[in-house]
Amino acid sequence: MIIRGGTVVTAGGIEEADVAIAGDRIIDVGPDLDEEGEEVDASGLHLFPGGIDSHVHFNEPGRTEWEDIAHGSAALAAGGYTCFIDMPLNNLPVTTTVSAFELKLDALKRSARVDYGLWAGLIPGNLDELEPLVDRGAIGFKAFMCPSGIDEFPGCDEATLREGMDRIAELRSILLVHAEDPALLREPKGPTARDFLDSRPAEAEVAAIATAIGMARETGCRLHVVHVSTARGADLIEEAVRRGIDVSGETCPHYMLYTENDLGRLGGLGKCAPPFRTEADRQRMWRLPMVVSDHSPSTLELKQGADFRKIWGGISGCQSTRQLLLARDRLDLSSIAAITSTNIARRFGLKGKGDIGPGFDADLWLVDLNREDVIRREDLLYRNSFSVHEWQRVRGRTVRTLVRGRDAGLLNSAGFLTPDC
């Protein structure tokens, strides 16, 4: 296959070029390539490296009334994504043992429309499962520093977290943390959005990030902080990197688009943990090196009601991440390629992913950037087609998404990713 005449966007720059593909891989990129094969006319289109969403909850097996792999991965493909890494909760059983890992892997093999990897969980009592899970192919581990909201996935006490980090460092793997200090969280005083916001203050995130960074320095464990929401938390991560600590962080579109002042208007659809923050925090999120969806869906019923204490905390949004960023015109195209693909592939050791060049997998998003629209419920492909982002502006119409040279969405063509670390 030869894709001709498109505008190729990578983290390194933008060029008018052809892309030649043989089998699963890109074999050449350049102007007027002298290659034979099926030709695809990409005139007027942009070609991005396929997006990588390293933070989704597809909930299969066990909670497929909330989301399932077929719907979730189809939504990703529609938004220009070619692989994902699924979190170890909210599926049942949670992915904290090899047997649970195998159950989820079997489900992915049956239903995934794009390439996939798996995070495993670190919880009290499963330290001896860490090495077998790495051997089976886990990309890394996820831990909560506070209650997760799911009884079967308890948060880690300090002893478990420290011992887990020691072992994960020995295994040359990586630990992801949900960073909120439980000592600084409290039960909401009432049912309102403001009560919920006050119950999860910014200080809880900042304190937990500082603690995790300290443990990473002491243990040598590679650390990644998920869904950073505070400017100070982002600054702590950058300062640690400058001191030589192996730590990174991500944020999500909802922390880039909304503030605490929006939550009352948005209602239950906007409830998530950590919650939306201040305008200064929101602005700071645009400078983080990775943006993922944290697609954490549920049924619509669980997101409705006037009492925020009873509403499920999670936001659906994996289909629209790139198009939301493109519509804001805050970042250049190469930066969007970097934060939604290249930087993620490099951080998590996804060999062959995240770039457009010879030797890389032929994972490509062909998109018409001249098209602008808004998010409508009827266009969403996930199992429960609603989102806090409904009616937000988006830019870019997906023309084609290729996973290793084949159209995304074909069953039995997706592949299992393991880390190359």
Short mmCIF file of C-alpha atoms in Angstrom, two decimals:
data_model
loop_
_atom_site.label_atom_id
_atom_site.label_comp_id
_atom_site.label_asym_id
_atom_site.label_seq_id
_atom_site.Cartn_x
_atom_site.Cartn_y
_atom_site.Cartn_z
CA MET A 1 0.00 0.00 0.00
CA ILE A 2 1.16 3.54 -0.77
CA ILE A 3 -0.60 6.52 0.78
CA ARG A 4 0.12 9.43 -1.51
CA GLY A 5 0.03 13.17 -1.18
CA GLY A 6 -0.90 13.59 2.46
CA THR A 7 0.52 15.89 5.10
CA VAL A 8 2.50 13.68 7.50
CA VAL A 9 2.45 14.90 11.11
CA THR A 10 4.93 13.51 13.63
CA ALA A 11 6.38 14.74 16.89
CA GLY A 12 9.41 15.78 14.87
CA GLY A 13 7.64 17.94 12.32
CA ILE A 14 5.28 18.16 9.37
CA GLU A 15 5.97 17.31 5.72
CA GLU A 16 4.13 16.60 2.51
CA ALA A 17 5.01 12.98 1.82
CA ASP A 18 3.98 9.54 0.65
CA VAL A 19 3.94 6.62 3.07
CA ALA A 20 4.79 3.15 1.77
CA ILE A 21 3.57 0.10 3.69
CA ALA A 22 4.52 -3.56 3.31
CA GLY A 23 2.67 -6.00 5.51
CA ASP A 24 2.37 -4.58 9.02
CA ARG A 25 5.14 -2.02 8.73
CA ILE A 26 6.01 1.30 7.18
CA ILE A 27 8.94 0.85 4.82
CA ASP A 28 9.47 4.40 3.53
CA VAL A 29 8.29 7.97 3.95
CA GLY A 30 9.09 10.72 1.47
CA PRO A 31 7.94 12.69 -1.55
CA ASP A 32 7.00 10.90 -4.78
CA LEU A 33 8.04 7.45 -3.65
CA ASP A 34 8.81 4.95 -6.40
CA GLU A 35 6.84 2.08 -4.92
CA GLU A 36 4.18 -0.21 -6.31
CA GLY A 37 1.01 -1.40 -4.68
CA GLU A 38 -2.49 -0.31 -3.79
CA GLU A 39 -2.58 3.49 -3.85
CA VAL A 40 -4.54 5.59 -1.41
CA ASP A 41 -5.08 9.23 -2.34
CA ALA A 42 -4.54 11.34 0.78
CA SER A 43 -4.60 14.71 -0.94
CA GLY A 44 -5.98 17.30 1.48
CA LEU A 45 -5.65 14.94 4.45
CA HIS A 46 -3.29 14.83 7.41
CA LEU A 47 -1.64 11.59 8.56
CA PHE A 48 -0.93 11.29 12.29
CA PRO A 49 0.67 8.34 14.05
CA GLY A 50 -2.12 6.24 15.49
CA GLY A 51 -3.22 7.47 18.88
CA ILE A 52 -2.35 5.52 22.03
CA ASP A 53 -4.76 5.71 24.96
CA SER A 54 -2.93 4.23 27.93
CA HIS A 55 -5.78 4.90 30.38
CA VAL A 56 -9.12 3.27 29.63
CA HIS A 57 -11.54 1.16 31.67
CA PHE A 58 -13.31 -1.22 29.30
CA ASN A 59 -14.75 -3.26 32.22
CA GLU A 60 -14.75 -6.67 30.52
CA PRO A 61 -15.27 -9.21 31.93
CA GLY A 62 -17.73 -8.46 34.69
CA ARG A 63 -19.25 -5.00 34.19
CA THR A 64 -20.08 -5.03 30.51
CA GLU A 65 -23.33 -3.16 31.10
CA TRP A 66 -21.01 -0.16 31.72
CA GLU A 67 -18.64 -0.74 28.80
CA ASP A 68 -17.21 -3.58 26.78
CA ILE A 69 -14.12 -4.09 24.66
CA ALA A 70 -15.91 -4.17 21.30
CA HIS A 71 -17.69 -0.84 21.79
CA GLY A 72 -14.82 0.88 23.56
CA SER A 73 -12.18 -0.07 21.01
CA ALA A 74 -14.48 0.82 18.11
CA ALA A 75 -14.89 4.27 19.65
CA LEU A 76 -11.13 4.63 19.90
CA ALA A 77 -10.68 3.73 16.23
CA ALA A 78 -13.29 6.31 15.25
CA GLY A 79 -11.20 8.92 17.05
CA GLY A 80 -7.92 8.00 15.37
CA TYR A 81 -6.56 5.62 18.00
CA THR A 82 -4.81 2.37 17.13
CA CYS A 83 -3.97 0.91 20.53
CA PHE A 84 -4.90 1.14 24.19
CA ILE A 85 -3.80 -0.15 27.57
CA ASP A 86 -6.69 -1.30 29.73
CA MET A 87 -6.75 -0.59 33.47
CA PRO A 88 -7.03 -3.44 36.03
CA LEU A 89 -10.41 -2.20 37.29
CA ASN A 90 -13.49 -1.85 37.01
CA ASN A 91 -13.75 -5.29 35.44
CA LEU A 92 -14.54 -8.36 37.54
CA PRO A 93 -12.39 -10.04 38.59
CA VAL A 94 -9.89 -7.20 38.92
CA THR A 95 -6.59 -7.84 37.14
CA THR A 96 -4.41 -8.57 40.16
CA THR A 97 -3.65 -12.24 39.48
CA VAL A 98 -2.43 -14.19 36.47
CA SER A 99 -5.74 -16.05 36.26
CA ALA A 100 -7.66 -12.76 36.06
CA PHE A 101 -5.13 -11.47 33.52
CA GLU A 102 -5.82 -14.51 31.33
CA LEU A 103 -9.57 -13.92 31.50
CA LYS A 104 -9.19 -10.36 30.33
CA LEU A 105 -6.68 -11.32 27.65
CA ASP A 106 -9.12 -13.90 26.28
CA ALA A 107 -11.84 -11.21 26.12
CA LEU A 108 -9.50 -8.84 24.31
CA LYS A 109 -8.55 -11.47 21.77
CA ARG A 110 -12.23 -12.04 21.01
CA SER A 111 -13.37 -8.44 20.72
CA ALA A 112 -10.66 -5.77 20.40
CA ARG A 113 -10.77 -3.69 17.22
CA VAL A 114 -7.33 -2.12 17.77
CA ASP A 115 -4.07 -3.26 19.40
CA TYR A 116 -4.06 -3.59 23.17
CA GLY A 117 -1.97 -4.01 26.29
CA LEU A 118 -2.84 -4.58 29.93
CA TRP A 119 -2.01 -2.93 33.22
CA ALA A 120 -2.07 -5.20 36.25
CA GLY A 121 -2.97 -4.07 39.75
CA LEU A 122 -0.97 -3.62 42.94
CA ILE A 123 -3.17 -4.11 46.01
CA PRO A 124 -2.58 -5.34 49.56
CA GLY A 125 -1.99 -9.09 49.47
CA ASN A 126 -0.85 -9.60 45.86
CA LEU A 127 2.88 -8.84 46.06
CA ASP A 128 3.76 -12.38 45.04
CA GLU A 129 1.70 -11.99 41.87
CA LEU A 130 3.82 -9.13 40.51
CA GLU A 131 6.59 -11.19 38.93
CA PRO A 132 4.25 -13.72 37.28
CA LEU A 133 2.19 -10.83 35.89
CA VAL A 134 5.28 -9.21 34.37
CA ASP A 135 6.27 -12.57 32.90
CA ARG A 136 2.78 -12.88 31.37
CA GLY A 137 3.13 -9.51 29.64
CA ALA A 138 1.73 -6.79 31.89
CA ILE A 139 2.90 -3.35 30.73
CA GLY A 140 3.14 -2.30 34.40
CA PHE A 141 1.06 -1.86 37.54
CA LYS A 142 -1.63 0.49 38.83
CA ALA A 143 -2.11 1.34 42.51
CA PHE A 144 -4.42 3.65 44.41
CA MET A 145 -3.01 5.71 47.26
CA CYS A 146 -6.58 6.17 48.55
CA PRO A 147 -9.79 4.10 48.35
CA SER A 148 -10.54 3.31 44.70
CA GLY A 149 -14.33 3.34 45.02
CA ILE A 150 -14.34 -0.35 44.07
CA ASP A 151 -14.29 -2.73 47.06
CA GLU A 152 -12.41 -5.47 45.23
CA PHE A 153 -9.52 -3.10 44.39
CA PRO A 154 -8.47 -1.60 47.74
CA GLY A 155 -6.00 1.23 48.04
CA CYS A 156 -2.44 0.53 49.11
CA ASP A 157 -1.16 1.26 52.59
CA GLU A 158 2.35 2.72 52.79
CA ALA A 159 4.00 -0.64 53.49
CA THR A 160 2.39 -2.29 50.46
CA LEU A 161 3.24 0.65 48.24
CA ARG A 162 6.89 0.69 49.31
CA GLU A 163 7.38 -3.07 49.05
CA GLY A 164 5.54 -3.08 45.74
CA MET A 165 7.81 -0.36 44.39
CA ASP A 166 10.89 -2.27 45.52
CA ARG A 167 9.72 -5.37 43.66
CA ILE A 168 8.56 -3.47 40.57
CA ALA A 169 11.96 -1.78 40.38
CA GLU A 170 13.68 -5.17 40.53
CA LEU A 171 11.41 -6.36 37.72
CA ARG A 172 12.28 -3.23 35.67
CA SER A 173 8.58 -2.49 35.32
CA ILE A 174 6.66 0.71 36.13
CA LEU A 175 4.09 1.75 38.73
CA LEU A 176 1.13 4.02 37.98
CA VAL A 177 -0.48 5.75 40.93
CA HIS A 178 -3.81 7.43 41.54
CA ALA A 179 -2.39 10.12 43.79
CA GLU A 180 -4.70 11.43 46.51
CA ASP A 181 -3.67 11.34 50.16
CA PRO A 182 -6.49 9.61 52.10
CA ALA A 183 -5.66 11.60 55.23
CA LEU A 184 -6.68 14.77 53.40
CA LEU A 185 -9.89 13.40 51.89
CA ARG A 186 -13.17 13.59 53.77
CA GLU A 187 -16.79 12.67 53.36
CA PRO A 188 -18.81 15.39 51.58
CA LYS A 189 -20.76 17.52 54.05
CA GLY A 190 -23.78 17.61 51.77
CA PRO A 191 -25.18 16.60 48.37
CA THR A 192 -23.99 19.50 46.20
CA ALA A 193 -21.23 19.77 43.63
CA ARG A 194 -19.43 22.20 45.94
CA ASP A 195 -19.59 19.70 48.80
CA PHE A 196 -18.01 17.07 46.57
CA LEU A 197 -15.26 19.42 45.38
CA ASP A 198 -14.42 20.41 48.96
CA SER A 199 -14.16 16.75 49.98
CA ARG A 200 -11.25 16.13 47.57
CA PRO A 201 -9.00 19.20 47.89
CA ALA A 202 -6.02 19.92 45.67
CA GLU A 203 -3.74 19.45 48.67
CA ALA A 204 -4.60 15.74 48.72
CA GLU A 205 -3.20 15.28 45.22
CA VAL A 206 -0.12 17.40 45.85
CA ALA A 207 0.75 15.56 49.06
CA ALA A 208 0.30 12.14 47.47
CA ILE A 209 2.44 13.05 44.45
CA ALA A 210 5.20 14.27 46.78
CA THR A 211 5.02 11.01 48.75
CA ALA A 212 5.11 8.84 45.63
CA ILE A 213 8.07 10.76 44.20
CA GLY A 214 9.94 10.31 47.48
CA MET A 215 9.33 6.56 47.38
CA ALA A 216 10.39 6.41 43.73
CA ARG A 217 13.65 8.14 44.61
CA GLU A 218 14.30 5.74 47.51
CA THR A 219 13.37 2.53 45.66
CA GLY A 220 14.49 3.33 42.12
CA CYS A 221 11.02 2.42 40.85
CA ARG A 222 9.85 4.01 37.63
CA LEU A 223 6.75 6.06 38.47
CA HIS A 224 3.87 7.49 36.47
CA VAL A 225 1.15 9.68 37.98
CA VAL A 226 -2.22 9.26 36.31
CA HIS A 227 -4.77 12.02 35.67
CA VAL A 228 -2.82 14.93 37.14
CA SER A 229 -5.23 17.78 37.88
CA THR A 230 -3.23 20.41 39.78
CA ALA A 231 -0.58 22.86 38.66
CA ARG A 232 1.50 22.17 41.76
CA GLY A 233 1.33 18.43 41.14
CA ALA A 234 2.57 18.94 37.59
CA ASP A 235 5.36 21.17 38.88
CA LEU A 236 6.45 18.54 41.42
CA ILE A 237 6.79 15.98 38.63
CA GLU A 238 8.85 18.34 36.48
CA GLU A 239 11.08 19.23 39.41
CA ALA A 240 11.65 15.53 40.16
CA VAL A 241 12.60 14.84 36.55
CA ARG A 242 15.19 17.62 36.73
CA ARG A 243 16.63 15.91 39.83
CA GLY A 244 17.01 12.68 37.89
CA ILE A 245 14.03 10.78 39.30
CA ASP A 246 12.32 8.53 36.75
CA VAL A 247 8.79 9.93 36.98
CA SER A 248 6.19 11.11 34.47
CA GLY A 249 2.61 12.32 34.51
CA GLU A 250 -0.46 12.52 32.32
CA THR A 251 -3.61 14.58 32.23
CA CYS A 252 -6.99 14.27 30.51
CA PRO A 253 -9.14 16.51 28.30
CA HIS A 254 -11.63 17.16 31.10
CA TYR A 255 -8.94 18.78 33.24
CA MET A 256 -7.89 20.88 30.24
CA LEU A 257 -11.42 22.05 29.41
CA TYR A 258 -13.34 22.46 32.69
CA THR A 259 -12.88 24.04 36.10
CA GLU A 260 -14.59 23.60 39.44
CA ASN A 261 -16.94 26.40 38.50
CA ASP A 262 -18.35 24.23 35.69
CA LEU A 263 -19.31 21.25 37.83
CA GLY A 264 -22.64 22.60 39.07
CA ARG A 265 -23.69 23.31 35.48
CA LEU A 266 -22.48 19.97 34.14
CA GLY A 267 -23.97 17.94 36.93
CA GLY A 268 -23.24 14.27 37.48
CA LEU A 269 -21.75 13.83 34.00
CA GLY A 270 -18.78 15.88 35.22
CA LYS A 271 -18.12 14.00 38.45
CA CYS A 272 -14.69 12.39 38.53
CA ALA A 273 -11.83 11.89 40.96
CA PRO A 274 -9.74 13.89 41.28
CA PRO A 275 -12.30 16.61 40.52
CA PHE A 276 -12.02 19.67 38.31
CA ARG A 277 -9.76 22.37 39.70
CA THR A 278 -9.14 26.11 39.32
CA GLU A 279 -8.60 28.10 36.14
CA ALA A 280 -4.87 28.30 36.89
CA ASP A 281 -4.73 24.52 37.24
CA ARG A 282 -6.64 24.08 33.98
CA GLN A 283 -4.21 26.28 32.08
CA ARG A 284 -1.22 24.37 33.47
CA MET A 285 -2.58 21.06 32.18
CA TRP A 286 -1.91 22.15 28.60
CA ARG A 287 1.82 21.77 29.23
CA LEU A 288 1.86 18.13 30.34
CA PRO A 289 3.61 15.66 28.02
CA MET A 290 0.84 13.03 27.84
CA VAL A 291 -2.92 13.33 27.37
CA VAL A 292 -5.17 10.29 27.76
CA SER A 293 -8.91 9.89 28.16
CA ASP A 294 -9.29 8.04 31.49
CA HIS A 295 -12.42 6.64 29.84
CA SER A 296 -14.33 5.48 32.94
CA PRO A 297 -17.88 4.79 31.79
CA SER A 298 -21.03 3.61 33.49
CA THR A 299 -24.70 3.45 32.69
CA LEU A 300 -26.49 6.79 32.38
CA GLU A 301 -28.57 6.04 35.46
CA LEU A 302 -25.45 5.99 37.64
CA LYS A 303 -24.55 9.53 36.47
CA GLN A 304 -27.92 11.07 37.25
CA GLY A 305 -29.48 12.56 40.37
CA ALA A 306 -29.12 15.61 42.57
CA ASP A 307 -26.97 14.03 45.28
CA PHE A 308 -23.30 14.03 44.25
CA ARG A 309 -22.51 11.54 47.01
CA LYS A 310 -24.47 8.87 45.13
CA ILE A 311 -23.30 9.60 41.56
CA TRP A 312 -20.66 7.40 39.93
CA GLY A 313 -17.35 9.21 39.53
CA GLY A 314 -16.03 8.69 36.02
CA ILE A 315 -16.06 10.37 32.61
CA SER A 316 -16.59 8.77 29.20
CA GLY A 317 -14.52 10.30 26.43
CA CYS A 318 -12.13 7.98 24.61
CA GLN A 319 -13.56 8.72 21.14
CA SER A 320 -12.96 12.46 21.15
CA THR A 321 -9.60 13.20 22.81
CA ARG A 322 -7.70 14.26 19.71
CA GLN A 323 -10.55 16.15 18.11
CA LEU A 324 -11.17 18.14 21.30
CA LEU A 325 -7.51 19.16 21.44
CA LEU A 326 -7.45 20.08 17.76
CA ALA A 327 -10.52 22.30 18.11
CA ARG A 328 -8.91 24.43 20.84
CA ASP A 329 -6.02 25.58 18.62
CA ARG A 330 -3.78 25.73 21.69
CA LEU A 331 -1.18 23.22 20.50
CA ASP A 332 0.54 22.79 17.15
CA LEU A 333 -0.10 19.58 15.24
CA SER A 334 3.27 18.04 16.10
CA SER A 335 2.63 18.58 19.80
CA ILE A 336 -0.71 16.80 19.52
CA ALA A 337 1.03 13.86 17.81
CA ALA A 338 3.54 13.81 20.66
CA ILE A 339 1.18 13.99 23.64
CA THR A 340 -1.38 11.52 22.27
CA SER A 341 1.01 8.98 20.76
CA THR A 342 4.79 9.39 20.60
CA ASN A 343 5.48 10.29 24.22
CA ILE A 344 3.20 7.52 25.46
CA ALA A 345 4.88 4.87 23.31
CA ARG A 346 8.31 5.94 24.50
CA ARG A 347 7.41 6.09 28.16
CA PHE A 348 5.80 2.65 28.27
CA GLY A 349 8.15 0.85 25.89
CA LEU A 350 5.67 0.18 23.08
CA LYS A 351 8.07 -0.87 20.35
CA GLY A 352 7.04 0.08 16.83
CA LYS A 353 4.33 2.47 18.02
CA GLY A 354 4.02 6.24 18.13
CA ASP A 355 5.74 7.47 14.98
CA ILE A 356 5.56 7.45 11.20
CA GLY A 357 8.83 6.19 9.78
CA PRO A 358 10.54 3.11 8.33
CA GLY A 359 10.30 0.15 10.66
CA PHE A 360 7.33 1.44 12.64
CA ASP A 361 3.97 -0.30 12.65
CA ALA A 362 1.66 1.09 9.98
CA ASP A 363 -0.64 2.67 12.58
CA LEU A 364 -2.07 5.77 10.94
CA TRP A 365 -4.91 8.23 11.36
CA LEU A 366 -6.02 9.80 8.09
CA VAL A 367 -8.04 12.87 9.02
CA ASP A 368 -9.67 15.81 7.28
CA LEU A 369 -8.79 18.80 9.44
CA ASN A 370 -10.99 21.10 7.40
CA ARG A 371 -14.05 19.56 9.02
CA GLU A 372 -15.39 21.00 12.28
CA ASP A 373 -18.40 19.85 14.25
CA VAL A 374 -19.67 19.25 17.78
CA ILE A 375 -19.93 16.07 19.82
CA ARG A 376 -23.36 14.51 19.57
CA ARG A 377 -24.61 11.59 21.57
CA GLU A 378 -25.75 9.74 18.46
CA ASP A 379 -22.21 9.75 17.04
CA LEU A 380 -20.60 8.10 20.06
CA LEU A 381 -19.78 4.42 19.66
CA TYR A 382 -19.19 3.36 23.24
CA ARG A 383 -21.64 1.09 25.01
CA ASN A 384 -23.38 3.94 26.83
CA SER A 385 -23.36 6.79 24.36
CA PHE A 386 -23.26 9.89 26.54
CA SER A 387 -20.47 12.20 27.60
CA VAL A 388 -19.78 15.35 29.58
CA HIS A 389 -18.22 16.62 26.32
CA GLU A 390 -21.51 16.60 24.41
CA TRP A 391 -21.85 19.77 22.29
CA GLN A 392 -18.19 20.65 22.68
CA ARG A 393 -16.48 21.77 19.48
CA VAL A 394 -14.31 19.21 17.70
CA ARG A 395 -12.04 19.45 14.70
CA GLY A 396 -11.19 16.67 12.28
CA ARG A 397 -13.23 14.01 10.49
CA THR A 398 -11.75 10.54 10.55
CA VAL A 399 -11.37 9.28 6.98
CA ARG A 400 -9.50 6.09 7.80
CA THR A 401 -7.71 4.53 10.76
CA LEU A 402 -5.13 1.86 9.98
CA VAL A 403 -3.80 -0.63 12.52
CA ARG A 404 -0.62 -2.24 11.20
CA GLY A 405 -1.71 -1.48 7.66
CA ARG A 406 -5.27 -2.80 7.96
CA ASP A 407 -8.49 -0.92 8.56
CA ALA A 408 -9.23 -0.66 12.27
CA GLY A 409 -12.27 -2.55 13.38
CA LEU A 410 -11.48 -5.88 11.77
CA LEU A 411 -11.94 -8.71 14.24
CA ASN A 412 -9.02 -11.10 14.78
CA SER A 413 -6.49 -8.56 13.50
CA ALA A 414 -5.68 -6.72 16.75
CA GLY A 415 -2.49 -7.62 18.58
CA PHE A 416 -1.33 -7.95 22.20
CA LEU A 417 1.33 -5.42 23.17
CA THR A 418 4.06 -6.14 25.71
CA PRO A 419 6.69 -3.67 26.93
CA ASP A 420 10.10 -3.44 25.30
CA CYS A 421 12.00 -2.13 28.34
#
